[in-house]
Short mmCIF file of N, CA and C in Angstrom, two decimals:
data_model
loop_
_atom_site.label_atom_id
_atom_site.label_comp_id
_atom_site.label_asym_id
_atom_site.label_seq_id
_atom_site.Cartn_x
_atom_site.Cartn_y
_atom_site.Cartn_z
N MET A 273 -0.38 -88.30 -83.88
CA MET A 273 -1.76 -88.33 -83.60
C MET A 273 -2.45 -88.31 -85.51
N THR A 274 -3.82 -89.00 -85.03
CA THR A 274 -4.53 -89.24 -86.27
C THR A 274 -5.64 -88.69 -86.57
N VAL A 275 -5.66 -87.56 -86.38
CA VAL A 275 -6.44 -86.80 -86.24
C VAL A 275 -5.93 -85.02 -86.11
N THR A 276 -6.41 -84.90 -87.31
CA THR A 276 -6.04 -82.92 -86.97
C THR A 276 -7.21 -82.02 -86.79
N TRP A 277 -6.89 -81.22 -86.42
CA TRP A 277 -8.09 -79.86 -85.98
C TRP A 277 -7.60 -79.16 -86.43
N ARG A 278 -7.45 -78.99 -87.79
CA ARG A 278 -6.89 -77.19 -88.55
C ARG A 278 -8.54 -76.48 -88.36
N HIS A 279 -9.51 -77.50 -88.66
CA HIS A 279 -10.74 -76.74 -88.83
C HIS A 279 -10.90 -75.60 -86.97
N LEU A 280 -10.21 -76.27 -86.27
CA LEU A 280 -10.53 -75.43 -85.05
C LEU A 280 -9.72 -74.00 -85.08
N PRO A 281 -10.63 -73.58 -84.51
CA PRO A 281 -9.67 -71.84 -83.31
C PRO A 281 -8.17 -72.20 -82.74
N THR A 282 -7.41 -71.61 -82.90
CA THR A 282 -6.01 -71.67 -82.57
C THR A 282 -6.38 -72.05 -80.79
N PRO A 283 -7.25 -71.80 -80.12
CA PRO A 283 -6.97 -71.68 -78.66
C PRO A 283 -8.15 -73.40 -78.53
N ALA A 284 -8.79 -73.47 -79.36
CA ALA A 284 -9.63 -74.52 -79.52
C ALA A 284 -8.73 -76.09 -79.77
N ARG A 285 -7.77 -75.74 -81.24
CA ARG A 285 -6.89 -76.83 -81.77
C ARG A 285 -6.17 -76.96 -79.89
N GLU A 286 -5.28 -75.81 -79.79
CA GLU A 286 -4.30 -76.45 -78.93
C GLU A 286 -5.00 -77.34 -77.88
N ILE A 287 -6.50 -76.97 -77.26
CA ILE A 287 -6.68 -77.88 -76.80
C ILE A 287 -6.61 -79.11 -76.99
N ALA A 288 -7.02 -79.38 -78.22
CA ALA A 288 -7.59 -80.85 -78.66
C ALA A 288 -6.34 -81.44 -79.42
N VAL A 289 -5.21 -80.60 -79.27
CA VAL A 289 -3.90 -81.42 -79.16
C VAL A 289 -3.30 -81.88 -78.16
N ALA A 290 -3.44 -80.80 -77.00
CA ALA A 290 -3.25 -80.87 -76.15
C ALA A 290 -3.39 -82.41 -75.26
N ALA A 291 -5.08 -82.45 -75.06
CA ALA A 291 -5.93 -83.91 -75.08
C ALA A 291 -5.65 -84.61 -75.85
N THR A 292 -5.10 -84.63 -76.69
CA THR A 292 -4.95 -86.16 -77.70
C THR A 292 -3.90 -86.82 -76.93
N GLU A 293 -2.93 -85.31 -76.55
CA GLU A 293 -1.31 -86.27 -76.47
C GLU A 293 -1.38 -86.89 -75.18
N ALA A 294 -2.01 -85.84 -73.59
CA ALA A 294 -1.95 -86.54 -72.66
C ALA A 294 -3.28 -88.10 -72.40
N VAL A 295 -3.62 -87.90 -73.78
CA VAL A 295 -4.99 -89.49 -73.57
C VAL A 295 -3.93 -90.31 -73.97
N GLU A 296 -3.25 -90.46 -75.20
CA GLU A 296 -2.36 -91.45 -76.05
C GLU A 296 -1.43 -91.32 -74.69
N ALA A 297 -0.48 -90.63 -74.25
CA ALA A 297 0.20 -91.39 -73.38
C ALA A 297 -0.19 -91.97 -71.92
N ALA A 298 -1.46 -92.15 -72.16
CA ALA A 298 -2.00 -92.26 -70.42
C ALA A 298 -2.13 -93.70 -70.84
N GLN A 299 -3.19 -93.92 -72.15
CA GLN A 299 -3.39 -95.54 -72.75
C GLN A 299 -1.54 -95.65 -72.79
N ALA A 300 -0.51 -95.27 -73.67
CA ALA A 300 -0.01 -96.04 -73.74
C ALA A 300 1.63 -96.75 -72.03
N HIS A 301 0.60 -95.50 -70.68
CA HIS A 301 1.42 -95.79 -69.53
C HIS A 301 2.57 -94.85 -69.79
N ASP A 302 2.88 -94.22 -70.11
CA ASP A 302 4.03 -92.82 -70.88
C ASP A 302 4.08 -91.58 -69.77
N GLY A 303 5.46 -92.25 -68.24
CA GLY A 303 4.74 -90.92 -67.63
C GLY A 303 5.52 -90.08 -68.36
N ALA A 304 6.43 -89.94 -68.95
CA ALA A 304 7.50 -89.09 -69.68
C ALA A 304 6.27 -87.84 -70.53
N THR A 305 6.52 -88.60 -71.72
CA THR A 305 5.14 -88.11 -72.56
C THR A 305 3.71 -87.30 -71.76
N TYR A 306 3.33 -88.22 -70.74
CA TYR A 306 2.35 -88.01 -70.18
C TYR A 306 2.06 -86.38 -69.27
N ASP A 307 3.15 -86.08 -68.37
CA ASP A 307 4.06 -85.03 -68.25
C ASP A 307 3.86 -83.71 -69.18
N ARG A 308 5.16 -84.41 -69.99
CA ARG A 308 4.59 -82.79 -70.89
C ARG A 308 3.47 -82.50 -71.27
N ALA A 309 2.16 -83.22 -71.91
CA ALA A 309 1.32 -83.46 -71.96
C ALA A 309 0.39 -82.53 -71.25
N VAL A 310 0.79 -82.90 -69.98
CA VAL A 310 0.18 -82.16 -68.36
C VAL A 310 0.22 -81.09 -68.73
N LEU A 311 1.30 -80.33 -68.99
CA LEU A 311 1.63 -79.18 -68.76
C LEU A 311 1.45 -78.34 -69.67
N ARG A 312 0.95 -79.30 -70.89
CA ARG A 312 0.68 -77.84 -72.59
C ARG A 312 -0.30 -78.04 -72.04
N LEU A 313 -1.60 -78.71 -71.47
CA LEU A 313 -2.80 -78.99 -71.10
C LEU A 313 -3.50 -78.27 -70.08
N ALA A 314 -2.17 -77.78 -69.41
CA ALA A 314 -2.30 -76.58 -68.38
C ALA A 314 -2.89 -75.25 -68.70
N GLY A 315 -1.51 -75.50 -69.79
CA GLY A 315 -1.68 -73.95 -70.73
C GLY A 315 -2.65 -73.40 -71.16
N ALA A 316 -3.47 -74.78 -71.62
CA ALA A 316 -4.41 -74.18 -72.20
C ALA A 316 -5.57 -73.34 -72.21
N ASP A 317 -6.05 -72.10 -72.37
CA ASP A 317 -7.28 -72.04 -71.89
C ASP A 317 -8.85 -72.43 -72.03
N ARG A 318 -9.36 -72.86 -71.10
CA ARG A 318 -10.76 -73.18 -71.22
C ARG A 318 -10.77 -75.13 -71.69
N ALA A 319 -9.13 -75.70 -71.77
CA ALA A 319 -9.28 -77.02 -71.24
C ALA A 319 -9.98 -77.58 -70.01
N GLY A 320 -10.11 -77.44 -69.23
CA GLY A 320 -10.90 -78.22 -67.61
C GLY A 320 -12.24 -77.84 -68.73
N LEU A 321 -12.67 -77.21 -69.35
CA LEU A 321 -14.14 -77.10 -69.81
C LEU A 321 -14.15 -77.91 -70.58
N VAL A 322 -13.71 -78.44 -72.22
CA VAL A 322 -13.77 -79.37 -73.00
C VAL A 322 -13.06 -81.27 -72.36
N LEU A 323 -12.97 -80.65 -71.34
CA LEU A 323 -11.97 -82.45 -70.50
C LEU A 323 -13.25 -82.36 -69.28
N GLY A 324 -14.00 -81.86 -69.35
CA GLY A 324 -15.02 -81.96 -68.09
C GLY A 324 -16.53 -82.40 -69.10
N GLY A 325 -16.70 -81.90 -70.30
CA GLY A 325 -17.93 -82.19 -71.23
C GLY A 325 -17.35 -83.62 -71.70
N MET A 326 -16.41 -83.82 -71.85
CA MET A 326 -15.90 -85.39 -72.70
C MET A 326 -16.12 -86.17 -70.80
N VAL A 327 -16.09 -86.00 -70.16
CA VAL A 327 -16.29 -86.54 -69.04
C VAL A 327 -18.10 -86.81 -68.73
N ARG A 328 -18.38 -86.00 -68.81
CA ARG A 328 -19.93 -86.23 -69.14
C ARG A 328 -20.13 -87.03 -69.97
N LEU A 329 -20.18 -86.37 -71.35
CA LEU A 329 -20.72 -87.40 -72.44
C LEU A 329 -19.95 -88.95 -71.84
N LEU A 330 -19.13 -89.18 -71.83
CA LEU A 330 -18.77 -90.56 -71.05
C LEU A 330 -19.91 -91.81 -70.60
N LEU A 331 -19.94 -90.13 -69.24
CA LEU A 331 -20.19 -91.08 -68.62
C LEU A 331 -22.76 -91.59 -68.85
N GLU A 332 -22.86 -90.14 -69.84
CA GLU A 332 -23.62 -90.39 -70.00
C GLU A 332 -23.57 -91.76 -70.93
N GLN A 333 -22.81 -92.11 -71.58
CA GLN A 333 -23.38 -93.06 -72.74
C GLN A 333 -23.04 -94.72 -71.63
N ALA A 334 -21.79 -94.90 -70.77
CA ALA A 334 -21.70 -95.85 -69.57
C ALA A 334 -23.19 -96.20 -68.79
N HIS A 335 -23.71 -95.02 -69.01
CA HIS A 335 -24.65 -95.08 -67.83
C HIS A 335 -25.97 -94.57 -68.22
N PRO A 336 -26.42 -95.13 -69.16
CA PRO A 336 -27.54 -93.70 -69.86
C PRO A 336 -29.41 -93.69 -69.53
N ASP A 337 -29.08 -94.64 -68.28
CA ASP A 337 -30.83 -94.53 -67.27
C ASP A 337 -30.10 -93.71 -66.40
N GLY A 338 -28.35 -93.09 -66.05
CA GLY A 338 -28.55 -92.25 -64.98
C GLY A 338 -27.14 -92.98 -63.93
N LEU A 339 -26.72 -92.17 -63.43
CA LEU A 339 -25.86 -92.66 -61.81
C LEU A 339 -26.11 -92.65 -60.53
N ASP A 340 -25.84 -93.44 -59.39
CA ASP A 340 -26.59 -92.99 -58.41
C ASP A 340 -25.13 -92.94 -58.45
N GLY A 341 -25.46 -93.18 -56.70
CA GLY A 341 -23.70 -93.03 -55.29
C GLY A 341 -22.94 -94.12 -55.86
N SER A 342 -23.83 -95.20 -55.78
CA SER A 342 -22.30 -96.55 -56.15
C SER A 342 -22.16 -96.77 -57.63
N ASP A 343 -23.09 -96.11 -58.49
CA ASP A 343 -22.14 -95.96 -60.19
C ASP A 343 -21.22 -95.41 -59.34
N ILE A 344 -21.57 -93.92 -58.72
CA ILE A 344 -19.96 -92.92 -59.16
C ILE A 344 -19.08 -93.35 -58.46
N ARG A 345 -19.39 -93.76 -57.79
CA ARG A 345 -18.27 -94.74 -56.23
C ARG A 345 -17.25 -96.24 -57.23
N ARG A 346 -18.14 -96.90 -57.92
CA ARG A 346 -17.55 -97.94 -58.75
C ARG A 346 -16.48 -97.13 -60.34
N VAL A 347 -16.73 -96.03 -60.49
CA VAL A 347 -16.19 -95.05 -61.74
C VAL A 347 -15.09 -94.74 -61.02
N LEU A 348 -15.48 -93.84 -59.90
CA LEU A 348 -14.22 -93.27 -58.94
C LEU A 348 -13.20 -94.17 -58.96
N GLU A 349 -13.83 -95.59 -58.68
CA GLU A 349 -12.49 -96.68 -58.03
C GLU A 349 -12.05 -97.64 -58.89
N HIS A 350 -12.97 -97.84 -60.09
CA HIS A 350 -11.81 -97.81 -61.13
C HIS A 350 -11.35 -97.25 -61.80
N CYS A 351 -11.34 -95.58 -62.28
CA CYS A 351 -10.39 -95.02 -62.64
C CYS A 351 -8.97 -95.17 -61.57
N ILE A 352 -9.25 -94.84 -60.48
CA ILE A 352 -8.40 -94.54 -59.86
C ILE A 352 -7.21 -96.13 -59.63
N ARG A 353 -7.68 -96.74 -59.24
CA ARG A 353 -7.23 -98.69 -60.00
C ARG A 353 -6.35 -98.68 -61.67
N SER A 354 -6.72 -97.84 -61.87
CA SER A 354 -6.51 -98.34 -63.15
C SER A 354 -5.14 -97.15 -63.92
N ALA A 355 -5.40 -95.79 -62.69
CA ALA A 355 -3.92 -95.07 -62.73
C ALA A 355 -3.10 -95.11 -62.42
N GLU A 356 -3.59 -95.90 -60.78
CA GLU A 356 -1.96 -95.99 -60.08
C GLU A 356 -0.96 -97.18 -60.17
N THR A 357 -2.20 -97.53 -61.45
CA THR A 357 -0.84 -98.82 -61.74
C THR A 357 0.38 -98.28 -62.20
N TRP A 358 0.50 -96.72 -62.79
CA TRP A 358 1.75 -95.88 -63.39
C TRP A 358 1.58 -94.79 -62.65
N GLN A 359 0.89 -93.72 -62.46
CA GLN A 359 0.41 -92.94 -61.70
C GLN A 359 0.35 -93.06 -60.53
N SER A 360 1.47 -93.22 -59.61
CA SER A 360 1.51 -93.18 -58.21
C SER A 360 0.90 -91.66 -57.82
N ASP A 361 0.43 -90.59 -58.04
CA ASP A 361 0.58 -90.06 -57.39
C ASP A 361 -1.07 -89.38 -58.30
N VAL A 362 -1.67 -90.58 -58.12
CA VAL A 362 -3.79 -89.67 -58.45
C VAL A 362 -4.19 -89.56 -57.44
N ASP A 363 -4.79 -88.54 -56.85
CA ASP A 363 -5.48 -88.21 -55.84
C ASP A 363 -7.27 -88.03 -56.08
N PRO A 364 -7.93 -89.17 -55.13
CA PRO A 364 -8.57 -89.74 -55.39
C PRO A 364 -9.97 -88.28 -55.15
N HIS A 365 -9.49 -87.86 -54.33
CA HIS A 365 -10.70 -86.20 -54.11
C HIS A 365 -10.58 -85.40 -55.09
N VAL A 366 -9.36 -85.11 -56.35
CA VAL A 366 -9.66 -84.37 -57.42
C VAL A 366 -9.90 -85.30 -57.85
N VAL A 367 -10.77 -86.84 -58.36
CA VAL A 367 -11.03 -87.26 -59.24
C VAL A 367 -12.59 -87.32 -58.78
N LEU A 368 -13.09 -87.70 -57.41
CA LEU A 368 -13.80 -87.62 -57.26
C LEU A 368 -14.31 -85.81 -57.64
N VAL A 369 -13.72 -84.71 -57.37
CA VAL A 369 -14.19 -83.63 -58.06
C VAL A 369 -14.40 -82.82 -59.20
N LEU A 370 -13.79 -83.56 -60.39
CA LEU A 370 -13.64 -83.97 -61.33
C LEU A 370 -14.91 -84.84 -62.26
N LEU A 371 -15.47 -85.21 -61.58
CA LEU A 371 -16.36 -86.25 -61.56
C LEU A 371 -18.33 -85.35 -61.07
N ALA A 372 -18.21 -84.79 -59.85
CA ALA A 372 -19.16 -84.52 -59.86
C ALA A 372 -19.36 -82.54 -59.98
N GLY A 373 -18.09 -82.18 -60.83
CA GLY A 373 -18.10 -81.16 -61.24
C GLY A 373 -18.76 -81.37 -63.14
N ALA A 374 -18.13 -82.70 -63.36
CA ALA A 374 -18.87 -82.78 -65.12
C ALA A 374 -19.96 -83.24 -64.80
N LEU A 375 -20.98 -83.63 -63.59
CA LEU A 375 -22.36 -84.19 -63.55
C LEU A 375 -23.05 -82.69 -63.23
N GLY A 376 -21.98 -81.43 -62.74
CA GLY A 376 -22.68 -80.20 -62.47
C GLY A 376 -23.05 -81.14 -60.43
N ILE A 377 -23.04 -80.84 -60.02
CA ILE A 377 -22.84 -81.05 -58.52
C ILE A 377 -22.16 -80.67 -57.34
N TYR A 378 -20.71 -80.38 -58.43
CA TYR A 378 -19.83 -79.40 -57.56
C TYR A 378 -20.53 -78.79 -56.91
N ASP A 379 -20.02 -78.33 -56.17
CA ASP A 379 -20.22 -77.05 -55.10
C ASP A 379 -19.03 -76.92 -54.15
N PRO A 380 -18.01 -75.34 -54.19
CA PRO A 380 -17.44 -76.06 -53.35
C PRO A 380 -17.72 -75.31 -52.83
N GLY A 381 -17.27 -76.18 -50.57
CA GLY A 381 -17.54 -75.08 -49.62
C GLY A 381 -16.28 -74.35 -49.25
N ASP A 382 -17.17 -73.27 -47.87
CA ASP A 382 -15.98 -72.06 -47.35
C ASP A 382 -14.54 -73.28 -47.40
N GLY A 383 -13.88 -72.08 -48.26
CA GLY A 383 -12.75 -73.36 -47.87
C GLY A 383 -11.89 -73.76 -48.77
N ASP A 384 -12.50 -74.77 -49.35
CA ASP A 384 -12.42 -75.43 -50.08
C ASP A 384 -12.75 -75.24 -52.63
N ALA A 385 -11.45 -75.12 -52.58
CA ALA A 385 -11.44 -74.38 -53.91
C ALA A 385 -11.11 -75.25 -54.18
N PRO A 386 -11.76 -75.30 -56.07
CA PRO A 386 -11.26 -75.65 -56.79
C PRO A 386 -9.94 -76.13 -57.46
N PRO A 387 -9.57 -77.27 -58.14
CA PRO A 387 -8.71 -77.69 -58.56
C PRO A 387 -7.97 -76.82 -59.58
N ASP A 388 -7.10 -76.33 -59.24
CA ASP A 388 -5.98 -75.40 -59.89
C ASP A 388 -5.82 -76.39 -61.42
N PRO A 389 -5.58 -75.62 -62.59
CA PRO A 389 -5.56 -75.84 -64.06
C PRO A 389 -4.30 -76.79 -64.29
N VAL A 390 -3.62 -77.07 -63.59
CA VAL A 390 -2.47 -78.51 -63.86
C VAL A 390 -3.18 -79.45 -63.24
N THR A 391 -3.76 -79.57 -61.29
CA THR A 391 -4.30 -80.28 -61.01
C THR A 391 -5.16 -80.60 -62.26
N VAL A 392 -6.21 -80.92 -62.60
CA VAL A 392 -7.00 -80.51 -63.83
C VAL A 392 -6.61 -81.34 -64.87
N ALA A 393 -5.45 -80.87 -64.84
CA ALA A 393 -4.94 -81.33 -66.12
C ALA A 393 -4.27 -83.14 -66.68
N ARG A 394 -3.63 -82.89 -64.77
CA ARG A 394 -2.68 -83.84 -64.64
C ARG A 394 -4.08 -85.13 -64.11
N HIS A 395 -5.25 -84.91 -63.86
CA HIS A 395 -6.37 -86.07 -63.49
C HIS A 395 -7.19 -86.25 -63.89
N ALA A 396 -7.91 -85.35 -65.06
CA ALA A 396 -9.10 -85.47 -66.30
C ALA A 396 -8.56 -86.37 -66.71
N PRO A 397 -7.27 -86.45 -68.09
CA PRO A 397 -7.18 -87.31 -68.82
C PRO A 397 -6.76 -89.06 -68.37
N LEU A 398 -6.57 -88.65 -67.10
CA LEU A 398 -6.85 -90.55 -66.41
C LEU A 398 -8.48 -90.89 -66.13
N LEU A 399 -9.51 -89.63 -66.14
CA LEU A 399 -10.63 -90.33 -65.78
C LEU A 399 -11.57 -90.91 -67.65
N VAL A 400 -11.25 -89.85 -68.06
CA VAL A 400 -11.09 -89.54 -69.66
C VAL A 400 -10.68 -90.93 -70.37
N THR A 401 -9.34 -91.37 -70.08
CA THR A 401 -8.91 -92.73 -70.77
C THR A 401 -9.91 -93.87 -70.24
N ASP A 402 -9.73 -93.84 -69.06
CA ASP A 402 -10.35 -94.98 -68.15
C ASP A 402 -11.82 -95.03 -68.99
N LEU A 403 -12.52 -93.83 -68.82
CA LEU A 403 -14.35 -93.62 -69.85
C LEU A 403 -14.32 -94.05 -70.87
N LEU A 404 -12.89 -94.04 -71.49
CA LEU A 404 -12.55 -94.53 -73.05
C LEU A 404 -13.03 -95.74 -73.08
N GLU A 405 -11.95 -96.47 -71.92
CA GLU A 405 -12.12 -98.00 -72.28
C GLU A 405 -12.91 -98.42 -71.74
N VAL A 406 -13.75 -98.07 -70.72
CA VAL A 406 -15.50 -98.57 -70.24
C VAL A 406 -15.98 -98.91 -71.40
N THR A 407 -16.75 -97.30 -71.83
CA THR A 407 -17.51 -97.69 -73.44
C THR A 407 -16.83 -98.16 -74.55
N GLY A 408 -15.36 -97.96 -74.79
CA GLY A 408 -15.11 -98.53 -76.20
C GLY A 408 -15.74 -97.02 -76.88
N ILE A 409 -15.55 -96.26 -76.43
CA ILE A 409 -15.83 -95.07 -77.82
C ILE A 409 -15.06 -94.24 -77.91
N PRO A 410 -14.59 -93.91 -79.27
CA PRO A 410 -13.33 -93.60 -79.99
C PRO A 410 -13.00 -92.04 -79.51
N PHE A 411 -11.67 -91.67 -78.94
CA PHE A 411 -11.25 -90.39 -78.81
C PHE A 411 -12.16 -89.42 -79.14
N ALA A 412 -11.44 -89.94 -80.35
CA ALA A 412 -12.05 -87.99 -80.87
C ALA A 412 -12.77 -87.83 -81.59
N GLY A 413 -14.73 -88.83 -81.35
CA GLY A 413 -15.21 -88.69 -81.45
C GLY A 413 -16.02 -87.74 -80.69
N CYS A 414 -15.24 -88.24 -79.20
CA CYS A 414 -16.16 -88.13 -78.18
C CYS A 414 -15.24 -85.88 -77.65
N LEU A 415 -14.20 -85.87 -78.50
CA LEU A 415 -13.36 -84.82 -78.12
C LEU A 415 -14.53 -83.48 -79.11
N GLU A 416 -14.75 -84.52 -80.08
CA GLU A 416 -15.47 -83.58 -81.10
C GLU A 416 -17.10 -83.15 -80.26
N ALA A 417 -17.34 -84.10 -79.77
CA ALA A 417 -18.82 -83.69 -79.63
C ALA A 417 -18.73 -83.09 -78.08
N ALA A 418 -17.47 -83.39 -77.31
CA ALA A 418 -17.91 -81.72 -75.98
C ALA A 418 -17.07 -81.13 -76.30
N PHE A 419 -16.37 -80.43 -77.86
CA PHE A 419 -16.28 -79.43 -78.12
C PHE A 419 -17.70 -78.80 -78.92
N SER A 420 -18.62 -79.41 -79.12
CA SER A 420 -19.85 -78.77 -79.96
C SER A 420 -20.64 -78.66 -79.37
N GLU A 421 -20.45 -79.20 -78.20
CA GLU A 421 -21.30 -78.98 -76.72
C GLU A 421 -20.68 -77.45 -75.94
N VAL A 422 -20.16 -77.67 -75.62
CA VAL A 422 -19.34 -75.67 -75.27
C VAL A 422 -19.67 -75.01 -76.13
N ALA A 423 -19.50 -75.23 -77.69
CA ALA A 423 -20.27 -74.15 -78.90
C ALA A 423 -21.49 -73.68 -78.71
N ARG A 424 -22.08 -74.67 -78.79
CA ARG A 424 -23.74 -74.91 -78.34
C ARG A 424 -23.90 -74.37 -76.83
N THR A 425 -23.53 -74.89 -75.53
CA THR A 425 -23.56 -73.67 -74.59
C THR A 425 -23.72 -72.48 -74.98
N GLU A 426 -22.51 -71.99 -75.62
CA GLU A 426 -21.21 -71.04 -75.41
C GLU A 426 -22.86 -69.92 -76.31
N ARG A 427 -23.14 -70.25 -77.58
CA ARG A 427 -23.74 -69.85 -78.06
C ARG A 427 -25.78 -69.64 -77.71
N HIS A 428 -26.03 -71.11 -76.86
CA HIS A 428 -27.24 -70.42 -76.07
C HIS A 428 -27.25 -69.27 -74.94
N ASP A 429 -25.56 -68.91 -74.37
CA ASP A 429 -25.91 -68.44 -73.30
C ASP A 429 -25.21 -67.18 -73.33
N ASP A 430 -25.12 -66.60 -74.64
CA ASP A 430 -24.87 -65.52 -75.35
C ASP A 430 -26.22 -64.12 -75.71
#
């Protein structure tokens, strides 16, 4: 890991370290390391919030004029195709739910529960990795921006 996260509180630092490990493993297509990082990420409280923030920030950078349905379809298809080359169990529905959640448009219907933390931790880094590749944005800067956005939102909500 090239970035230290010592300035973060312990729970946030755990998310940062686990997310970094997961994304680096995804970039390297290292399944064993990815599996370990996914479990660590799933155990980190509020990791899904930070990963969702990263996805939203990356989508905003990739589509500064906004997204329409065909843009979302292209993002979804590109991510799935990229991930399937080394993660055969990637679930397109979960990736779509993560995209919708990051955009603030996911509203689970009756009997449709949001993905559990392990499922989020398994799929969100794949989406982040794909969007990082498309945008060329450095991971560390994106993660810092997501933490800043979460902190700003929490201060505003209090």
